[in-house]
XYZ file of C-alpha atoms in Angstrom:
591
model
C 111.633 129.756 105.972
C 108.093 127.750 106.313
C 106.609 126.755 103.631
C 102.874 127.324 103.923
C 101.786 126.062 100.704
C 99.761 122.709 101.073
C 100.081 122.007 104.958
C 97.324 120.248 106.989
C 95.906 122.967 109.478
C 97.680 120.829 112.350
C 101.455 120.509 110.763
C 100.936 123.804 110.370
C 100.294 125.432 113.701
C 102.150 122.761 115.322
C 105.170 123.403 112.864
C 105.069 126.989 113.552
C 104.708 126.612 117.455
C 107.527 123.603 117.476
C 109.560 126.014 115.345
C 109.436 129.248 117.811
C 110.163 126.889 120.776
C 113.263 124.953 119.049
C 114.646 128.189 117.910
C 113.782 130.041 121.794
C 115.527 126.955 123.154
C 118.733 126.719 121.240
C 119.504 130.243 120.762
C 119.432 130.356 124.649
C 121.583 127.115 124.608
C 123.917 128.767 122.681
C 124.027 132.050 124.362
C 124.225 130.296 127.721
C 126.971 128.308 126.155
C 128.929 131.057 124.792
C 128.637 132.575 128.187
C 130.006 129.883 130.306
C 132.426 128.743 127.782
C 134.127 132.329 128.546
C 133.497 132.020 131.895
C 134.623 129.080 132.654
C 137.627 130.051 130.443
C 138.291 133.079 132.651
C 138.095 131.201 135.567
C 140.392 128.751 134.872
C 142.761 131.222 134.039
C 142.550 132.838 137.568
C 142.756 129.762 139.028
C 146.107 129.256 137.168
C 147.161 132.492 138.503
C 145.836 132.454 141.715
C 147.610 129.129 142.322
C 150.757 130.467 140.676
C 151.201 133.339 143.502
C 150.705 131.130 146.430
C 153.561 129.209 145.422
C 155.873 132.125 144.505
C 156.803 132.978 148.194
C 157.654 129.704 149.092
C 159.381 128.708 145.859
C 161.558 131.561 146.166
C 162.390 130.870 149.422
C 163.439 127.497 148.488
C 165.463 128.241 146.135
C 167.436 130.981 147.460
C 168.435 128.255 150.538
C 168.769 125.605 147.215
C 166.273 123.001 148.888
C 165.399 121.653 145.283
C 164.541 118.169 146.526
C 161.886 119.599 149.498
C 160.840 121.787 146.477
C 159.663 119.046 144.358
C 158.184 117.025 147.063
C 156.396 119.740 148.194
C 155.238 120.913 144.407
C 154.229 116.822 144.200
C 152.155 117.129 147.263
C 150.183 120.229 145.450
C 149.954 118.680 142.434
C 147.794 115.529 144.051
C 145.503 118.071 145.408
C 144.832 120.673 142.834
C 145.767 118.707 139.939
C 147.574 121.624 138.251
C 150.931 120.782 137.368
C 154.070 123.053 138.712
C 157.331 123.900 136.908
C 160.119 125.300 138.285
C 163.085 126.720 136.071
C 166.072 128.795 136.519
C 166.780 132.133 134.570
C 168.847 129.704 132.000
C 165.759 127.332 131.746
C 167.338 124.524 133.591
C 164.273 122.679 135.309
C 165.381 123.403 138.717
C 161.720 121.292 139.888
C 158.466 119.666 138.230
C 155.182 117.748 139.680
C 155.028 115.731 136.994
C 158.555 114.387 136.091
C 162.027 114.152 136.791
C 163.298 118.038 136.536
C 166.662 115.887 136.489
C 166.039 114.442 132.945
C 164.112 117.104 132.117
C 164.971 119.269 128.639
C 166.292 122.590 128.822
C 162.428 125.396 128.677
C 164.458 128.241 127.870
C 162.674 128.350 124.369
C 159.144 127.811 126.022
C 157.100 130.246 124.701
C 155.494 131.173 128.167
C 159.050 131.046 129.830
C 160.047 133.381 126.993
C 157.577 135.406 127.580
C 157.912 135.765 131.227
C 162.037 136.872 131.312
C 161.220 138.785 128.760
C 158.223 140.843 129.865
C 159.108 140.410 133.648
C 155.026 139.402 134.632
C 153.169 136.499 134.229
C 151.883 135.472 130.958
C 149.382 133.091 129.719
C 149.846 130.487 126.470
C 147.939 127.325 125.516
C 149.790 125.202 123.059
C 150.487 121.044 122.799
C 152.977 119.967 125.938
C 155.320 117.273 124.622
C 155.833 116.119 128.098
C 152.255 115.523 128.958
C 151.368 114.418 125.214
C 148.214 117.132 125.498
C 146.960 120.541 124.681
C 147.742 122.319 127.806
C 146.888 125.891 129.238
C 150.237 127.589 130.970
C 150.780 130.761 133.248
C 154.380 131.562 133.817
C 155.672 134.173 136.138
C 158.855 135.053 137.091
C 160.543 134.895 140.991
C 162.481 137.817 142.114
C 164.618 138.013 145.283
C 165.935 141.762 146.028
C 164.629 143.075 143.089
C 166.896 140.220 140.993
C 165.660 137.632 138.811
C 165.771 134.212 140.311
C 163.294 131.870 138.465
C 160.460 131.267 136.412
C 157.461 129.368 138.233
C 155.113 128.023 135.486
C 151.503 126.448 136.635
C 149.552 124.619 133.756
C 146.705 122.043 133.479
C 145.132 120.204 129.839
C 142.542 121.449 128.445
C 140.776 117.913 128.236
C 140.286 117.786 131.968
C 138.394 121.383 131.531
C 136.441 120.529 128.636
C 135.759 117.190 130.402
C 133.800 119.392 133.146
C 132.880 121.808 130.699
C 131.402 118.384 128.741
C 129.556 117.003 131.740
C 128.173 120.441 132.685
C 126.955 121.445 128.772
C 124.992 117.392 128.884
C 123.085 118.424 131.967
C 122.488 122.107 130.213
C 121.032 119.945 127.263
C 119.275 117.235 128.810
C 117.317 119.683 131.035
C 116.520 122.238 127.268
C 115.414 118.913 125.707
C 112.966 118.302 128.754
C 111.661 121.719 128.378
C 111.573 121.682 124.770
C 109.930 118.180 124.967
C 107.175 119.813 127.430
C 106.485 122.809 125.174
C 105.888 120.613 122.403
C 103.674 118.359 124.427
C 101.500 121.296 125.083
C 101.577 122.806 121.677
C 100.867 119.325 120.502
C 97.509 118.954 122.849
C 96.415 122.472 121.895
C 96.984 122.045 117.933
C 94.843 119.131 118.219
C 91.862 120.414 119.792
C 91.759 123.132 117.955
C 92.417 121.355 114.297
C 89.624 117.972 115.381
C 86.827 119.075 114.064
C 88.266 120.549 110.992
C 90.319 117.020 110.761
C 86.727 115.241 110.988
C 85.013 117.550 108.542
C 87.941 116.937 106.322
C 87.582 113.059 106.351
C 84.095 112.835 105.741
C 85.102 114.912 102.784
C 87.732 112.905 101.354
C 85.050 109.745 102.648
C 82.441 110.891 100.267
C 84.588 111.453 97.851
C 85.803 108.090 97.802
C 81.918 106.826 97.646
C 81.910 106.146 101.294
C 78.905 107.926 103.020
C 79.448 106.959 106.229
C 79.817 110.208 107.896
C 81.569 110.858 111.665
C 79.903 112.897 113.905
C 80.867 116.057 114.651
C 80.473 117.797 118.691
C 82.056 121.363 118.447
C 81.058 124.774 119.749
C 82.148 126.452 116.578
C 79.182 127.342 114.524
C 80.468 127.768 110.936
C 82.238 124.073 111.742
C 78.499 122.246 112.488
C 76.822 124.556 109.485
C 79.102 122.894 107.173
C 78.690 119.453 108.883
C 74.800 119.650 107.858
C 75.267 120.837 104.668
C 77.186 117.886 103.594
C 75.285 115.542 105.012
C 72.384 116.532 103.016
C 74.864 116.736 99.942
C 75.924 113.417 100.981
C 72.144 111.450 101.031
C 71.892 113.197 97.544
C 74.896 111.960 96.056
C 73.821 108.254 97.623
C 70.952 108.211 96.108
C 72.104 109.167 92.181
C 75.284 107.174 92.847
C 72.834 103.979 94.004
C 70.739 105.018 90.558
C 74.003 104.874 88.353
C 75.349 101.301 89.934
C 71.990 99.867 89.025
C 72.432 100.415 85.471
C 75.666 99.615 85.121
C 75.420 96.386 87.020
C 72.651 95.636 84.678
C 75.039 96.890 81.750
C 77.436 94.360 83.151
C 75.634 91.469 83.459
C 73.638 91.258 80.220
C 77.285 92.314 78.683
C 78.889 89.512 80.608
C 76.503 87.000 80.030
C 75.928 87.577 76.108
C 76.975 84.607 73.967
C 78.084 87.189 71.806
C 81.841 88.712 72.099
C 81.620 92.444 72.346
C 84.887 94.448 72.506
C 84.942 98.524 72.546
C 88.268 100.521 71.513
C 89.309 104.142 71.836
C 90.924 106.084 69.015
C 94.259 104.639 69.893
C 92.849 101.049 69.511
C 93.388 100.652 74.020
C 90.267 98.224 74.294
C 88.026 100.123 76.973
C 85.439 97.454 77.445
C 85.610 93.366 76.765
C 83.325 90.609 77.671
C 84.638 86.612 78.489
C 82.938 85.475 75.214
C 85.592 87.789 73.580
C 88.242 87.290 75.204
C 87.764 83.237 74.704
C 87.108 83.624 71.150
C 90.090 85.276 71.032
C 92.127 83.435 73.163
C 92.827 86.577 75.616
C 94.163 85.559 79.086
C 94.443 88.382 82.163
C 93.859 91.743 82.580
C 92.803 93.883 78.904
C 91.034 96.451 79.646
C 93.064 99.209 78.886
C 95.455 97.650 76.845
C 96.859 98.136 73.268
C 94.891 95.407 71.060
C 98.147 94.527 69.336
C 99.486 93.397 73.041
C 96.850 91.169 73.388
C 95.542 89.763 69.780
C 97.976 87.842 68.193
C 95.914 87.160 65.047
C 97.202 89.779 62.276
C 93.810 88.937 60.553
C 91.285 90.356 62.881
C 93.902 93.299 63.514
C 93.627 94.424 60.265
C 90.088 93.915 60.421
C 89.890 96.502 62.992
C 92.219 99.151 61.559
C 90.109 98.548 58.402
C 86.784 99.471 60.068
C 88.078 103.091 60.869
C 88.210 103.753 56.835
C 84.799 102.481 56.322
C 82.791 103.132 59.417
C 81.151 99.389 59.068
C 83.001 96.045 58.502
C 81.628 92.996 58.808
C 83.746 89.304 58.171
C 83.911 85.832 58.158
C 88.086 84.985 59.827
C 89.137 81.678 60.316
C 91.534 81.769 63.155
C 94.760 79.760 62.571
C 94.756 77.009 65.563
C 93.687 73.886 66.159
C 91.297 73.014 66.166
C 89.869 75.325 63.754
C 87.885 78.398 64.771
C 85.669 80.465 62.236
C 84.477 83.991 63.941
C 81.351 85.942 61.921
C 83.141 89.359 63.327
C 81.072 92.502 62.959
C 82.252 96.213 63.569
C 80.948 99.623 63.796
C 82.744 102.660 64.602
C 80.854 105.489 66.644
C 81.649 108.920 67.262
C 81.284 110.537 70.908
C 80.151 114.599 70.505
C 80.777 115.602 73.820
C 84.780 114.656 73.949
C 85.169 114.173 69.695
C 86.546 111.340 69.939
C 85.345 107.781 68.284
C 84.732 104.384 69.550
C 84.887 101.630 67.681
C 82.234 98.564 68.647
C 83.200 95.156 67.773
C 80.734 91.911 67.836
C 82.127 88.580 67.506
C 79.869 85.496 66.745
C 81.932 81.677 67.131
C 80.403 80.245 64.054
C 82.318 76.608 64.032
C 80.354 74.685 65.103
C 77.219 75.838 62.771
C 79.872 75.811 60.011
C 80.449 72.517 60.819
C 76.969 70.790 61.230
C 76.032 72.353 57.878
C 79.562 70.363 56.080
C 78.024 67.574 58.071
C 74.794 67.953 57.202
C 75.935 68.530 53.457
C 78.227 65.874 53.569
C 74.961 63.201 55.062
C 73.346 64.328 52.764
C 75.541 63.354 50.186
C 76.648 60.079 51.610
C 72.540 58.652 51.893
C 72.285 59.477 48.484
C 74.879 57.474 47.258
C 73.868 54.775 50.207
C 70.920 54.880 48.160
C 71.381 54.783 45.059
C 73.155 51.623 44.799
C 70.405 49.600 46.329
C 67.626 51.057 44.307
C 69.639 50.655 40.652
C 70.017 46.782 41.473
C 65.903 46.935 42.661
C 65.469 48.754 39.556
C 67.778 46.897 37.086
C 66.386 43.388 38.220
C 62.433 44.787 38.140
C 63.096 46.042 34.641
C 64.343 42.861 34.171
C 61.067 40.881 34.923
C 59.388 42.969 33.564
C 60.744 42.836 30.341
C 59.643 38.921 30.343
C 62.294 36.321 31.852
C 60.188 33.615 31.840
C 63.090 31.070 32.906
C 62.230 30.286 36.841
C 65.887 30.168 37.660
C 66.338 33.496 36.492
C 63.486 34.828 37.438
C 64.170 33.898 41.116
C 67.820 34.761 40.866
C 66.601 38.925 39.784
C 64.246 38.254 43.002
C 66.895 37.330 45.623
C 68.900 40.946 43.865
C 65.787 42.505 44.685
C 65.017 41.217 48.440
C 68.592 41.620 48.938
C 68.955 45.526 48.317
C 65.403 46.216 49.393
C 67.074 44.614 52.815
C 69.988 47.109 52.810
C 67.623 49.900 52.246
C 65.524 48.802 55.195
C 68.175 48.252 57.271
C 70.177 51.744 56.364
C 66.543 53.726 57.198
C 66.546 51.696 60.586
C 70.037 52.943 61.325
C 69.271 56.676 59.807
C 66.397 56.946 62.420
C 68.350 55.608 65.148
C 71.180 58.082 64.581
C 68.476 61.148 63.917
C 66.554 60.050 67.055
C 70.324 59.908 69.247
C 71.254 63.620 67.574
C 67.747 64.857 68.673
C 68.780 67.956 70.912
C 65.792 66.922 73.376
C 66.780 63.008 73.697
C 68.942 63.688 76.988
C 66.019 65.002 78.778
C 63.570 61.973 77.827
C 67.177 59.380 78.387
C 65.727 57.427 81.496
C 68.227 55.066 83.565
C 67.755 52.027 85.470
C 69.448 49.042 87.024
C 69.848 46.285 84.335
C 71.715 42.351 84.576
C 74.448 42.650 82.381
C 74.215 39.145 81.732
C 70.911 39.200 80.401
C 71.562 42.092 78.339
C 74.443 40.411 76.420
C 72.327 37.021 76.323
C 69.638 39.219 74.529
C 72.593 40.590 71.992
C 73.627 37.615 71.319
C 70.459 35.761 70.738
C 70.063 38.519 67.974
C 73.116 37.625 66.307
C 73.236 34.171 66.366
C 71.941 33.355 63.081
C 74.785 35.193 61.427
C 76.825 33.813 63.881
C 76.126 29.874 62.958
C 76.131 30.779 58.967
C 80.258 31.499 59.395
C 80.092 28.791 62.092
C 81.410 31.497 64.612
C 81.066 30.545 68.279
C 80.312 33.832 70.308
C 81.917 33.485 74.133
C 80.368 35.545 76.978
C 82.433 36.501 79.796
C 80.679 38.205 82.829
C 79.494 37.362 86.304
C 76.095 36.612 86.875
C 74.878 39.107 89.606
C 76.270 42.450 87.626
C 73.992 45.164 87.964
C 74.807 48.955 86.156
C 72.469 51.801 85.694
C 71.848 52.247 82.269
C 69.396 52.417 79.536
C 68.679 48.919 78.858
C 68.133 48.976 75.034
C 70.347 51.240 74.030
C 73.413 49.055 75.527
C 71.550 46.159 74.023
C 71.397 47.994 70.808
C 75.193 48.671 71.025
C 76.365 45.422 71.960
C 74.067 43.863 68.815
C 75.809 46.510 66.824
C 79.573 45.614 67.642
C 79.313 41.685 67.544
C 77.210 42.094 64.154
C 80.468 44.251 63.031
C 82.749 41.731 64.407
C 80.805 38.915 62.566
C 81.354 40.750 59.053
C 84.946 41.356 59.818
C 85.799 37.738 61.044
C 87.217 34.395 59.586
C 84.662 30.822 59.391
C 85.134 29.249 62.728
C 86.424 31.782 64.776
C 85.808 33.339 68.268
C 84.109 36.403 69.474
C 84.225 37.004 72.460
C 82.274 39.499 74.383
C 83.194 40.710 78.364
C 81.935 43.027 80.927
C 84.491 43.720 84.015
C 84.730 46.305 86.094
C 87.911 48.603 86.295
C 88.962 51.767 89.030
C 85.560 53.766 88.625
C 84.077 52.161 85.176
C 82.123 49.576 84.017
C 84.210 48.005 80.914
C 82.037 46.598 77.444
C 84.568 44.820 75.279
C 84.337 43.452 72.201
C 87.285 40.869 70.613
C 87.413 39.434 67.539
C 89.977 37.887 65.065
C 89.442 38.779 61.897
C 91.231 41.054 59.665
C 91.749 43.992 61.585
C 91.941 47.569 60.864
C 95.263 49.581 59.945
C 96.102 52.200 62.583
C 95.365 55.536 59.959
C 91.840 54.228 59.374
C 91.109 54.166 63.494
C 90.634 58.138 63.596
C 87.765 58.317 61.624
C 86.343 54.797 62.246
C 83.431 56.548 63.980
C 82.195 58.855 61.421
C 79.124 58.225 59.700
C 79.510 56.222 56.295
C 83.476 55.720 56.827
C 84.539 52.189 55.832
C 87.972 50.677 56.080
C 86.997 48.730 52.762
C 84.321 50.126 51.206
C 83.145 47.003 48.678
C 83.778 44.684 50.855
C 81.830 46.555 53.832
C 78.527 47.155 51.400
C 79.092 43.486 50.319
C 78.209 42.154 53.897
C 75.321 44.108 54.250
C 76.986 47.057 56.057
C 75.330 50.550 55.767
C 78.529 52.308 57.696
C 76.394 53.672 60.451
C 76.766 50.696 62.831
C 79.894 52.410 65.030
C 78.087 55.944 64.518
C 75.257 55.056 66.561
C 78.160 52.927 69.136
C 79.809 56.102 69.694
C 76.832 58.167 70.336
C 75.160 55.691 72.943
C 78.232 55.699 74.393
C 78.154 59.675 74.492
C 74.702 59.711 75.499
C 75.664 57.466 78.940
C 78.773 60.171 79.658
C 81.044 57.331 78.471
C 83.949 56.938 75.738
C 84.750 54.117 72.982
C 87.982 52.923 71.697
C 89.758 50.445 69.182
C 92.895 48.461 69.520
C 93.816 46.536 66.786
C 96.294 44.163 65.398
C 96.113 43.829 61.822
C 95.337 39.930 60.562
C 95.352 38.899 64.403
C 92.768 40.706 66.528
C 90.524 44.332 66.978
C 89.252 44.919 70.372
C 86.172 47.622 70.875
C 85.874 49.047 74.659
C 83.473 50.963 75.624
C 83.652 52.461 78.785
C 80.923 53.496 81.175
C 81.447 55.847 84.433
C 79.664 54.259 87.755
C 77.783 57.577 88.966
């Protein structure tokens, strides 16, 4: 039985078609088959028989006279011709002759079915059953001989059945081959005429499945049937409409997309089941999310328990909104903010989720705090010795030696406070978020640059009775701000001055290594203990904090180093052995 539930048109009347033919075809096979299989059947039969008489006169003959030898020669000869084996056999079923074997060492066929058969009916008889002598299935007509009305012999013609179904084989492959061939034509034809007739349906059909699929580019469509073209114009109109409101609705929601994407903001939307429906890259980087999410469970994805239950807690109240500190390193605070909203049309809820990364302002307001702080007490040391000593005069020393003594105290910390407002306002003016874009390059003599540095230092230099060594090549040119890498050079040889022994070296070198120009700065002085060289570059950090405000430090020096250095796309380093040697290299990319 055909199904006719959900065919295309052309499986369908092809189907059908293919179906009638195939069946027309093989029930004629078989009929035909049946039909010459009985046939054939019959006539091999007759043949059996016919062949069996012919002999019967002359193998009568020879026996009566008892010419068994010209009987099997002549049996032999028929045999070669007709290919039907001959059996002779006496009353007693001694094998008097055969065309196959010796009837000499041949086995007594009184118990032959078809010899049997044929004393004991007196006609011939027919029997098909395995012959042990021939080793096949074999079709047998015995009849018996009679001379004057007495029974003489039994003559028995046979032939296997594999040489007839080997024609019979032959014959039904030519039957089949030449059905296939017609079958084959049919279905050509049926073929040709299901597909004219199913085209323009197939056409209409695809620019169907086309539009659909958002695809408006529509086939045309050349038949004579009218309802066919009808239906062709009324989608194409359907078609330009659709384009247009579908054009309308990818506007907006590229626009949707690209403010979304391009927020600073993390925004994440969940369904009822918490499967996040909508997430933007500043989400999924503030929350470390990697791959595909949308439509995933927010427990596959989040692995901070924290801002899970943050969301699971915004379904109780309707509107959440949190400070979570994210448990990696380096730290990460998020100002998280969530809404839940409730869609009429399907009654279900959404909930909205806005993340803000709020580190970094976190973390300039500790450092800002924390400046803060640190100038205060940077300043309050100076200005109680100012004050202490001023009091002092004022209260009437009248000695000159003390007098000048309270002065020096004075100059000395009015000094440190000058020098620590310098260094404030070169940090503040390096921090400025506008100083990049006024940062001008140019090429500058190395040489001349470190000359200049040096010059600067050398009074504090010859006061120690430090000798300060230059090591660089006199044509070196590098693009770079000029006083800023003075400024930084002045900064780390002043630092290595404090820091080093009466009569010892500094020595400062510029080389070039791979793809950077190399600043370094040796001395060998005291040196610095490997847990202090972390946070050597913060502002106000000192290794030894009496000793540093004792020469005159204000703990900015390095500070503005590393932020020069920052400022040319460059990095800083120490490497220091402790009471032999502290190297500071500052390295400078050659763009």
């Amino acid at each position: 039985m055909i199904n006719l539930k959900h065919k295309p048109l052309f499986n369908l009347i092809f189907s059908l078609f293919a179906t009638l033919i195939l069946f027309t075809v093989i029930a004629s096979l078989w009929m035909f088959i049946v039909f010459f299989d009985h046939f054939y059947q019959k006539s091999v039969y007759e043949k059996l028989q016919s062949n069996n008489l012919a002999l019967q006169h002359y193998a009568a003959k020879a026996i009566s006279e008892k010419k068994y030898d010209s009987l099997n020669a002549s049996i032999k000869e028929f045999t070669a011709k007709t290919n039907i084996r001959v059996t002779v056999t006496n009353p007693k079923g001694t094998v008097l002759a055969d065309s196959k074997s010796n009837s000499k060492e041949m086995e007594n066929h009184l118990h032959r079915p078809e010899i049997n058969a044929a004393l004991a009916q007196r006609k011939g008889t027919y029997f098909t059953r395995y012959s042990a002598t021939m080793e096949k299935e074999t079709i047998y007509f015995a009849s018996p001989l009679e001379k004057g009305g007495k029974l003489i012999a039994v003559l028995r013609t046979a032939i296997t059945v594999d040489s007839t179904h080997r024609l019979l084989h032959q014959l039904y492959i030519k039957i089949i081959s030449a059905s296939l061939i017609i079958a084959f034509l049919a279905a050509c034809f049926v073929f040709i005429t299901s597909k004219k007739l199913t085209a323009p349906l197939l056409m209409l059909r695809d620019n169907a499945i086309n539009l659909a699929k958002g695809n408006f580019k529509r086939k045309p469509i050349n038949t004579k049937i009218e309802e066919i073209n009808e239906l062709s114009i009324s989608m194409i109109g359907m078609s330009n409409s659709l384009q247009n409101k579908i054009d309308e609705i990818e506007r907006r929601k590229e626009e949707a997309e690209t403010i979304l994407l391009n927020m600073k903001e993390g925004i994440i939307a969940l369904d009822d089941d918490l499967n996040i429906t909508t997430i933007n890259e500043a989400a999924k980087k503030n929350l470390e999310i990697t791959g595909i999410a949308k439509g995933k469970h927010l427990n596959e994805l989040v692995r901070y328990s924290q801002f899970v239950d943050f969301v699971k807690e915004i379904s109780q109240k309707s509107s959440l909104r949190q400070r979570i500190k994210l448990p990696i390193m380096p730290e990460k605070i998020l100002d998280v903010r969530g809404t839940t909203i409730k869609d009429t049309k399907k009654n279900t809820f959404v909930t909205l989720i806005v993340l803000n990364d709020i580190t970094q302002m976190i973390l300039l307001e500790n450092m800002r705090k924390e400046f803060a702080a640190n100038v205060s007490h940077e300043l309050k040391t100076p200005l109680t010795a100012i004050k202490g000593a001023a009091e002092t005069l004022i209260n009437g020393v009248t000695k000159e030696k003390a007098s000048k003594h309270f002065l020096k105290i004075i100059e000395k910390h009015a000094n440190r406070l000058h020098a620590l407002i310098n260094d404030i306002m070169s940090l503040s003016k390096l921090e400025q978020d506008d100083f990049s874009d006024k940062f001008i390059k140019e090429k500058r003599k190395i040489l001349t640059l470190m000359k200049s540095s040096k010059n600067m230092c050398e009074e504090k230099a010859l006061k120690k009775k430090i000798k300060i060594e230059i090591q660089c090549k006199k044509n070196v040119f590098v693009e770079v701000n000029g006083a800023m890498i003075e400024q930084l050079l002045i900064n780390l040889i002043d630092n290595a001055i404090k820091f080093s022994p009466k009569g010892s070296i500094i020595t400062v070198s510029a080389t070039f290594k791979k793809e950077n120009f190399v600043l370094e700065v040796t001395d060998h002085g005291c040196g610095i203990p490997e847990e202090h060289i972390p946070r050597l570059f913060e502002r106000f950090y000192r290794v030894e904090k009496g000793r540093s405000r004792n020469s005159g430090g204000t703990g900015l020096g390095l500070s503005i180093v590393k932020h020069i250095t920052q400022i040319h796309n460059g990095t800083v380093s120490v490497k220091s052995i402790p009471e032999k040697e502290t190297t500071f290299t500052v390295k400078l990319p050659l763009s």
